[in-house]
CSV table of C-alpha atoms in Angstrom, one decimal:
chain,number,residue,atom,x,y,z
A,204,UNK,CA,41.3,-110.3,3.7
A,205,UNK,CA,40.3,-112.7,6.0
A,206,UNK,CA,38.0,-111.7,9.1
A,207,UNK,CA,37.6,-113.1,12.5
A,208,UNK,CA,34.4,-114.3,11.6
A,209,UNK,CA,35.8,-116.1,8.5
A,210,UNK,CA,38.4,-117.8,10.7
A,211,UNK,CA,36.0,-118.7,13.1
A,212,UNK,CA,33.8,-120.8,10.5
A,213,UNK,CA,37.2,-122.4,9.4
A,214,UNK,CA,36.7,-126.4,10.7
A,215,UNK,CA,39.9,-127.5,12.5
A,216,UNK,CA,39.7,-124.1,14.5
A,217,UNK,CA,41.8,-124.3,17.9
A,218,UNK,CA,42.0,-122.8,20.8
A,219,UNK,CA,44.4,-119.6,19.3
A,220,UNK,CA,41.1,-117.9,18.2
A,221,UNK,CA,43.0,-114.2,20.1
A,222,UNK,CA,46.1,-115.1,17.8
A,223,UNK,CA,44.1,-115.1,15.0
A,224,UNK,CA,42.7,-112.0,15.7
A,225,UNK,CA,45.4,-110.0,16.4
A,226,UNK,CA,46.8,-111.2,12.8
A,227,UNK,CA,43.6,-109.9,11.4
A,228,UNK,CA,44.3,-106.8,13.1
A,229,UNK,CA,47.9,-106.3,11.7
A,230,UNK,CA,46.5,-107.5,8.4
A,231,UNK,CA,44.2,-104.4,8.6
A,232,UNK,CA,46.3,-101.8,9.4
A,233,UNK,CA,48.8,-103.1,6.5
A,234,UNK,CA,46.2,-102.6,4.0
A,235,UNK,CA,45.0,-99.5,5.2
A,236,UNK,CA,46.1,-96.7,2.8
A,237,UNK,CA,45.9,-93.7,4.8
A,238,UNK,CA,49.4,-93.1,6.7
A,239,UNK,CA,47.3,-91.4,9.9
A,240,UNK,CA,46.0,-95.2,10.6
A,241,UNK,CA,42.6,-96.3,11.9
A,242,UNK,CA,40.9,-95.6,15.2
A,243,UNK,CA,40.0,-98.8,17.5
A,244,UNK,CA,36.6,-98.6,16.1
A,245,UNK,CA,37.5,-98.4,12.7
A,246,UNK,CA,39.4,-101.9,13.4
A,247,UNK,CA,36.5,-103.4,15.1
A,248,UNK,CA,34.0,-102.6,12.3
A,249,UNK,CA,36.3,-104.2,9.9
A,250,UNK,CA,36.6,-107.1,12.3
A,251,UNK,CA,33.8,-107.7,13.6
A,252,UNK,CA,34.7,-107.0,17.0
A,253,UNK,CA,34.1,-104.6,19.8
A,254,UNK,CA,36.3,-102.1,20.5
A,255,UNK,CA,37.4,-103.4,23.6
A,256,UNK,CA,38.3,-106.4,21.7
A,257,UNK,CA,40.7,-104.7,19.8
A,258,UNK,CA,42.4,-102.8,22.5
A,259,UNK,CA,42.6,-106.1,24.4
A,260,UNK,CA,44.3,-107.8,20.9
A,261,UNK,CA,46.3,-104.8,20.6
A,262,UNK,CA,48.2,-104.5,23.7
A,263,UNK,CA,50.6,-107.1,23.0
A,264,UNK,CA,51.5,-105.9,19.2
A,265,UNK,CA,52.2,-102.7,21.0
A,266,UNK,CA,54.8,-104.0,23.4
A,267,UNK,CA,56.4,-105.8,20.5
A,268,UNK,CA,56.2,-102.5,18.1
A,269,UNK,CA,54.4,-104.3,15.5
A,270,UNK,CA,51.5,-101.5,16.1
A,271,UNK,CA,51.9,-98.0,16.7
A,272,UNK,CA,49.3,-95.8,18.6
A,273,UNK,CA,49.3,-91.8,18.2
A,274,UNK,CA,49.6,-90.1,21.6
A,275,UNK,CA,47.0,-87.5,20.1
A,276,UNK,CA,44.9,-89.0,18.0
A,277,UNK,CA,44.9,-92.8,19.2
A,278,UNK,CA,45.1,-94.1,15.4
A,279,UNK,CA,46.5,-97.8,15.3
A,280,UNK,CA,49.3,-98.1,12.2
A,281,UNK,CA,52.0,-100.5,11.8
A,282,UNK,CA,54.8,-100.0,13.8
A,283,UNK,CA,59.2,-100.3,13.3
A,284,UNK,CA,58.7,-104.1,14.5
A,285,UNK,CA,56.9,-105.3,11.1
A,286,UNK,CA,59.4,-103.7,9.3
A,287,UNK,CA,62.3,-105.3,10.8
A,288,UNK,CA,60.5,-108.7,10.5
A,289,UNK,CA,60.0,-107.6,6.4
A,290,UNK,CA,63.4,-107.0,6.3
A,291,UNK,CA,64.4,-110.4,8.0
A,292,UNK,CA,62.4,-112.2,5.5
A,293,UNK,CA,63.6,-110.2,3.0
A,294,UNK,CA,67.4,-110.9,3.7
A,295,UNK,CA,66.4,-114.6,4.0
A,296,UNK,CA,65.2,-115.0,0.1
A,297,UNK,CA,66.7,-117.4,-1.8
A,298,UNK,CA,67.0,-115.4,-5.6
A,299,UNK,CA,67.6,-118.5,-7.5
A,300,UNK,CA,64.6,-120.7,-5.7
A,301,UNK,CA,62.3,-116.9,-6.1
A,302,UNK,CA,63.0,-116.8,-9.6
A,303,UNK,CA,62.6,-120.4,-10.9
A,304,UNK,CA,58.9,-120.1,-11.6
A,305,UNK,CA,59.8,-116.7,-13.5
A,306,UNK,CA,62.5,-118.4,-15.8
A,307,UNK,CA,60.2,-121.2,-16.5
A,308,UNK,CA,57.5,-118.7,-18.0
A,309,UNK,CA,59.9,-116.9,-20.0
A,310,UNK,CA,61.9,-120.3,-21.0
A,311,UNK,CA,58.3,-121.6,-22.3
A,312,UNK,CA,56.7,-118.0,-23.9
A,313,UNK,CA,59.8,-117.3,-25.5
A,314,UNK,CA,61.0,-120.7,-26.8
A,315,UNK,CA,64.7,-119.6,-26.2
A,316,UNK,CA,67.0,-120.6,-23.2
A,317,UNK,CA,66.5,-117.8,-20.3
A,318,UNK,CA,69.2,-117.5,-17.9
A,319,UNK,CA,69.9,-115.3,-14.4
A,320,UNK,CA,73.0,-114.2,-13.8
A,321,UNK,CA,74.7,-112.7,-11.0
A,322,UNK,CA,77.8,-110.1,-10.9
A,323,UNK,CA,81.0,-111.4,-10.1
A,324,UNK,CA,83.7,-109.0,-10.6
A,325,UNK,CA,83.4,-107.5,-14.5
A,326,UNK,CA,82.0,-110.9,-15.4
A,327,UNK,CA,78.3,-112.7,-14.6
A,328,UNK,CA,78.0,-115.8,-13.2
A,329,UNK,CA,74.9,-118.0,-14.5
A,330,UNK,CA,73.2,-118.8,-11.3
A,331,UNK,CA,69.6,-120.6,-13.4
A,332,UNK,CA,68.6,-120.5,-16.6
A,333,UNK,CA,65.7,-123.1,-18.7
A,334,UNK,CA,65.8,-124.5,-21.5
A,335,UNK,CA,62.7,-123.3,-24.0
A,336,UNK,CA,61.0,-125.6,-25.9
A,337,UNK,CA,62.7,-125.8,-29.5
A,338,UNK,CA,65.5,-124.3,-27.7
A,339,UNK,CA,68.1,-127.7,-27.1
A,340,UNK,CA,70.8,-128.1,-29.7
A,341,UNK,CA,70.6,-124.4,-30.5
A,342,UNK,CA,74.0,-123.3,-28.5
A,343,UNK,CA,77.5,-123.5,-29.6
A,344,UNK,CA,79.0,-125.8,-26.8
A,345,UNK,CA,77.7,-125.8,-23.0
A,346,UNK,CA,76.2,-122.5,-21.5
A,347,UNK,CA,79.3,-120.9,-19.9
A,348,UNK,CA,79.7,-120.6,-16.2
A,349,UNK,CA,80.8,-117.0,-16.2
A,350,UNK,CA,80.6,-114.2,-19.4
A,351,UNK,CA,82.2,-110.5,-19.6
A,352,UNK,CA,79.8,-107.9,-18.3
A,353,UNK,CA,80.8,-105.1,-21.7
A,354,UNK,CA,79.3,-107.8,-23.7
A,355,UNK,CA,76.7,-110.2,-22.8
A,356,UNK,CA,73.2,-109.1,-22.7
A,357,UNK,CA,72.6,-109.9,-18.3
A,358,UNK,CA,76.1,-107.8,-17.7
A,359,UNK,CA,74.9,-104.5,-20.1
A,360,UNK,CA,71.3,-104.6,-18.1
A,361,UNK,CA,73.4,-104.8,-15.1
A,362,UNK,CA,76.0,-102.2,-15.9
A,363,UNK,CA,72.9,-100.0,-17.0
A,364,UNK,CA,71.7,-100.0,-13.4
A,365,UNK,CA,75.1,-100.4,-11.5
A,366,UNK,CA,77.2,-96.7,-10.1
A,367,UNK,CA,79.6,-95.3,-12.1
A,368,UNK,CA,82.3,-97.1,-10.0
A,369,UNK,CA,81.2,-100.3,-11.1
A,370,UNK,CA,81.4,-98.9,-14.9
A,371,UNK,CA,84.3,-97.7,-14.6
A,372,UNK,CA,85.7,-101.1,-13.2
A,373,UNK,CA,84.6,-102.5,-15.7
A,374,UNK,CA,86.3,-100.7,-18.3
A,375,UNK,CA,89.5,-100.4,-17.0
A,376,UNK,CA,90.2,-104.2,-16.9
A,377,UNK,CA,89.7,-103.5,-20.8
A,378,UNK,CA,87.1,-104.7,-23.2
A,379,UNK,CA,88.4,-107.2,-25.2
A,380,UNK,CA,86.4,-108.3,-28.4
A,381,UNK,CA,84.9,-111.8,-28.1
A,382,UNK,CA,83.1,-111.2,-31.9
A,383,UNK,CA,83.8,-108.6,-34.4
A,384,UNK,CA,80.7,-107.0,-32.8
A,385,UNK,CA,81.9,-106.3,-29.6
A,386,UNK,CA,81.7,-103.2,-27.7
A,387,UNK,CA,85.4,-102.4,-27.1
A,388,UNK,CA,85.4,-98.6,-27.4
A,389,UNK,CA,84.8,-97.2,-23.4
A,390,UNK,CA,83.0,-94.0,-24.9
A,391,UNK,CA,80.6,-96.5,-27.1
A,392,UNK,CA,80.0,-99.3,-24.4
A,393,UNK,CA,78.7,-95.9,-21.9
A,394,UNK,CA,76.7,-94.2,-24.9
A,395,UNK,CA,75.6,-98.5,-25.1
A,396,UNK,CA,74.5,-98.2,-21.5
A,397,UNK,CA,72.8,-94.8,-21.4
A,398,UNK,CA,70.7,-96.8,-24.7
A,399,UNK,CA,69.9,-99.2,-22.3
A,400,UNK,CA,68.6,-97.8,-19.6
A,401,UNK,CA,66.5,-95.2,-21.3
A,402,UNK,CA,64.3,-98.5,-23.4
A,403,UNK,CA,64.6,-101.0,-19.6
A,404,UNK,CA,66.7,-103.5,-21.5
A,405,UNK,CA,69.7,-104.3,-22.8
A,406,UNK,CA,70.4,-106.4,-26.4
A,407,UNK,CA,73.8,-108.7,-27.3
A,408,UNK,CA,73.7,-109.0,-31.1
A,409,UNK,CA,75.8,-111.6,-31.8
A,410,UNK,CA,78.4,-109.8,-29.3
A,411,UNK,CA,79.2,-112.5,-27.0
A,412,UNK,CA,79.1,-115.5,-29.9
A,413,UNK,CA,78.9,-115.0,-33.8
A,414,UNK,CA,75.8,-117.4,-33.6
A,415,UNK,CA,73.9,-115.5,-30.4
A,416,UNK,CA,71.2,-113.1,-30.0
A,417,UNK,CA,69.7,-112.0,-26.6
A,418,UNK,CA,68.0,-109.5,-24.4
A,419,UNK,CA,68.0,-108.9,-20.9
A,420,UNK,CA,66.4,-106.8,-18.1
A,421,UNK,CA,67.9,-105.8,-14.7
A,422,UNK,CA,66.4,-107.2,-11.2
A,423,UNK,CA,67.1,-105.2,-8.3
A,424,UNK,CA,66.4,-106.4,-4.9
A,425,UNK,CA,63.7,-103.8,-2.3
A,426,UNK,CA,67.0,-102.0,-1.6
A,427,UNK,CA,68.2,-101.4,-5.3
A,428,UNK,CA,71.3,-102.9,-3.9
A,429,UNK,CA,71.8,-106.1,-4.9
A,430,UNK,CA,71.3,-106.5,-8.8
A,431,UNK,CA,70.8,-109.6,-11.1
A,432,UNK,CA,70.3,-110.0,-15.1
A,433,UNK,CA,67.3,-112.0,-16.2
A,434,UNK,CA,67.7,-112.6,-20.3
A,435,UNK,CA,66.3,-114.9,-22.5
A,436,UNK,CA,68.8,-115.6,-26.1
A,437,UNK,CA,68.7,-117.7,-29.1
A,438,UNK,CA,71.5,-119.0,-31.4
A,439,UNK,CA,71.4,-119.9,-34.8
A,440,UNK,CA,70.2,-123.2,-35.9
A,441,UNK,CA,73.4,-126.2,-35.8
A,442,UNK,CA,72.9,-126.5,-39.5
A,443,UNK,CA,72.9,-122.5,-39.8
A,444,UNK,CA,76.6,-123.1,-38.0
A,445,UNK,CA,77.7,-125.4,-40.2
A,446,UNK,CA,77.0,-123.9,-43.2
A,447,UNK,CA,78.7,-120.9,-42.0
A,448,UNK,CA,81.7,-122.9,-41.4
A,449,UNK,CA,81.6,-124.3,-44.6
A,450,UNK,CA,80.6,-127.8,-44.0
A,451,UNK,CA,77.5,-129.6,-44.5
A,452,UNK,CA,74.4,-129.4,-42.9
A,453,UNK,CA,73.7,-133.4,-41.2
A,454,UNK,CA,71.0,-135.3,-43.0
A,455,UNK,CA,67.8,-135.8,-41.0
A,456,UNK,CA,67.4,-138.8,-39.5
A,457,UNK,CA,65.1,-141.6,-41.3
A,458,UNK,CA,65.6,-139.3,-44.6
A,459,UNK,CA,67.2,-140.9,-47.4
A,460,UNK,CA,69.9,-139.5,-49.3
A,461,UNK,CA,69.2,-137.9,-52.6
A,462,UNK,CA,71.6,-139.8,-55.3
A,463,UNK,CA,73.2,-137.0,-57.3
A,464,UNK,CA,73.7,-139.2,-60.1
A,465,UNK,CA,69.8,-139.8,-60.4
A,466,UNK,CA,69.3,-136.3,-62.0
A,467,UNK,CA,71.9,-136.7,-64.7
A,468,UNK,CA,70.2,-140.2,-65.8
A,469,UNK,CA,66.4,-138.4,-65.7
A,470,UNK,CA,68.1,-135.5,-68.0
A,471,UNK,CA,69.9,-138.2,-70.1
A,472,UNK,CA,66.9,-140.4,-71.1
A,473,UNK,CA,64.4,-137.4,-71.7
């Protein structure tokens, strides 16, 4: 916490030394833990101010119900004005921008791709994900832009937190398989979600796409409201693919390629 006499020892100071105060004063009273507030002198001490500083800095905050002061008691707490400018900044927050520095962390620590999604009807719409190191190559195609909710790993941590409207929505625009792990039994997808929300995340194994593995948690916004998935997920290696598909995994590059017939003339001259 910065006080007045910290902010006066700043170099570059200007004249708005009272504006600074009265920050520092709404920057104690947010930090104070007891909901009865402080008392004019408690503020000065804290400030390094009079009291009469305080009531001078505290006049205007008052008008503008960023402070409240107790007709009995005279204790100074924040007032409806600082939360309606929380709430502005709040509403103003850019999720995507918020989380980037998030998805990079988890991108890099986990060494799989990590994606946020948003809902958009019974599906989730990718709105960011990273690329973890190791992590290019590993996915079947390009990263879709939208996935069924019943079975990718961001849409079950969002159905684990979402009504039972939004369930229910869900499952009656049916759950078709995209694997032959999918979820596609209503009473099994709920029992699923119930699974979910008990351990804080939810898992897609190999639900989505034969070759994919993820987990995701659910994000809620300071209203619960608005929900997003954050997951991080990992397909099999492109050779891995192959070979499932019966083909051949691809030679490395710069490796040269073993002559079958080598091993028959070795056997036939020992």
């Amino acid at each position: 916490m910065s006080t007045t006499a910290d902010v006066a020892s700043r170099p570059g100071r200007n004249e708005s030394l009272s504006l600074r105060r009265a920050l520092a004063l709404l920057e104690v009273c947010a930090q104070e833990t007891d909901p009865a507030g402080l008392t004019a002198a408690e503020i000065g001490r804290r400030l390094g101010v009079h009291k009469s500083t305080v009531l001078r800095l505290a006049a205007p905050l008052l008008e503008s119900e960023l402070l409240r002061r107790d007709p009995t008691s005279g204790r100074f707490r924040l007032g409806p004005g600082a939360l309606r400018l929380g709430h502005a900044y709040l509403s103003s927050l850019d999720v995507e921008t918020v989380a980037a520095g998030a998805l990079d962390d988890l991108a890099r620590t986990s060494g799989c791709l990590a994606v946020l999604t948003v809902p958009d009807g019974v599906h989730v719409r990718l709105a960011a994900h990273r690329s973890g190191p190791g992590s290019a190559g590993r996915f079947p195609g390009r990263i879709p832009a939208t996935v069924p909710m019943h079975c990718s790993a961001t849409g079950k941590a969002i159905l684990s937190v979402a009504g039972a409207a939004t369930v229910e929505r869900v499952v009656a625009a049916g759950l078709p398989p995209a694997t032959g792990r999918t979820i596609t039994d209503p009473g099994e997808l709920r029992a699923e979600l119930v699974r979910t929300r008990r351990r804080g995340f939810a898992v897609d194994d190999r639900e989505l796409d034969a070759d994919l593995r993820a987990v995701a948690a659910p994000v809620l916004d300071h209203t619960g409201g608005r929900r997003r998935g954050v997951g991080a997920g990992r397909a099999r290696r492109a050779d891995a693919r192959r070979r499932r598909a019966g083909a051949r995994p691809r030679r490395r590059p710069g490796r040269p390629r073993r002559d079958p017939a080598a091993g028959r003339r070795r056997h036939r001259t020992a």
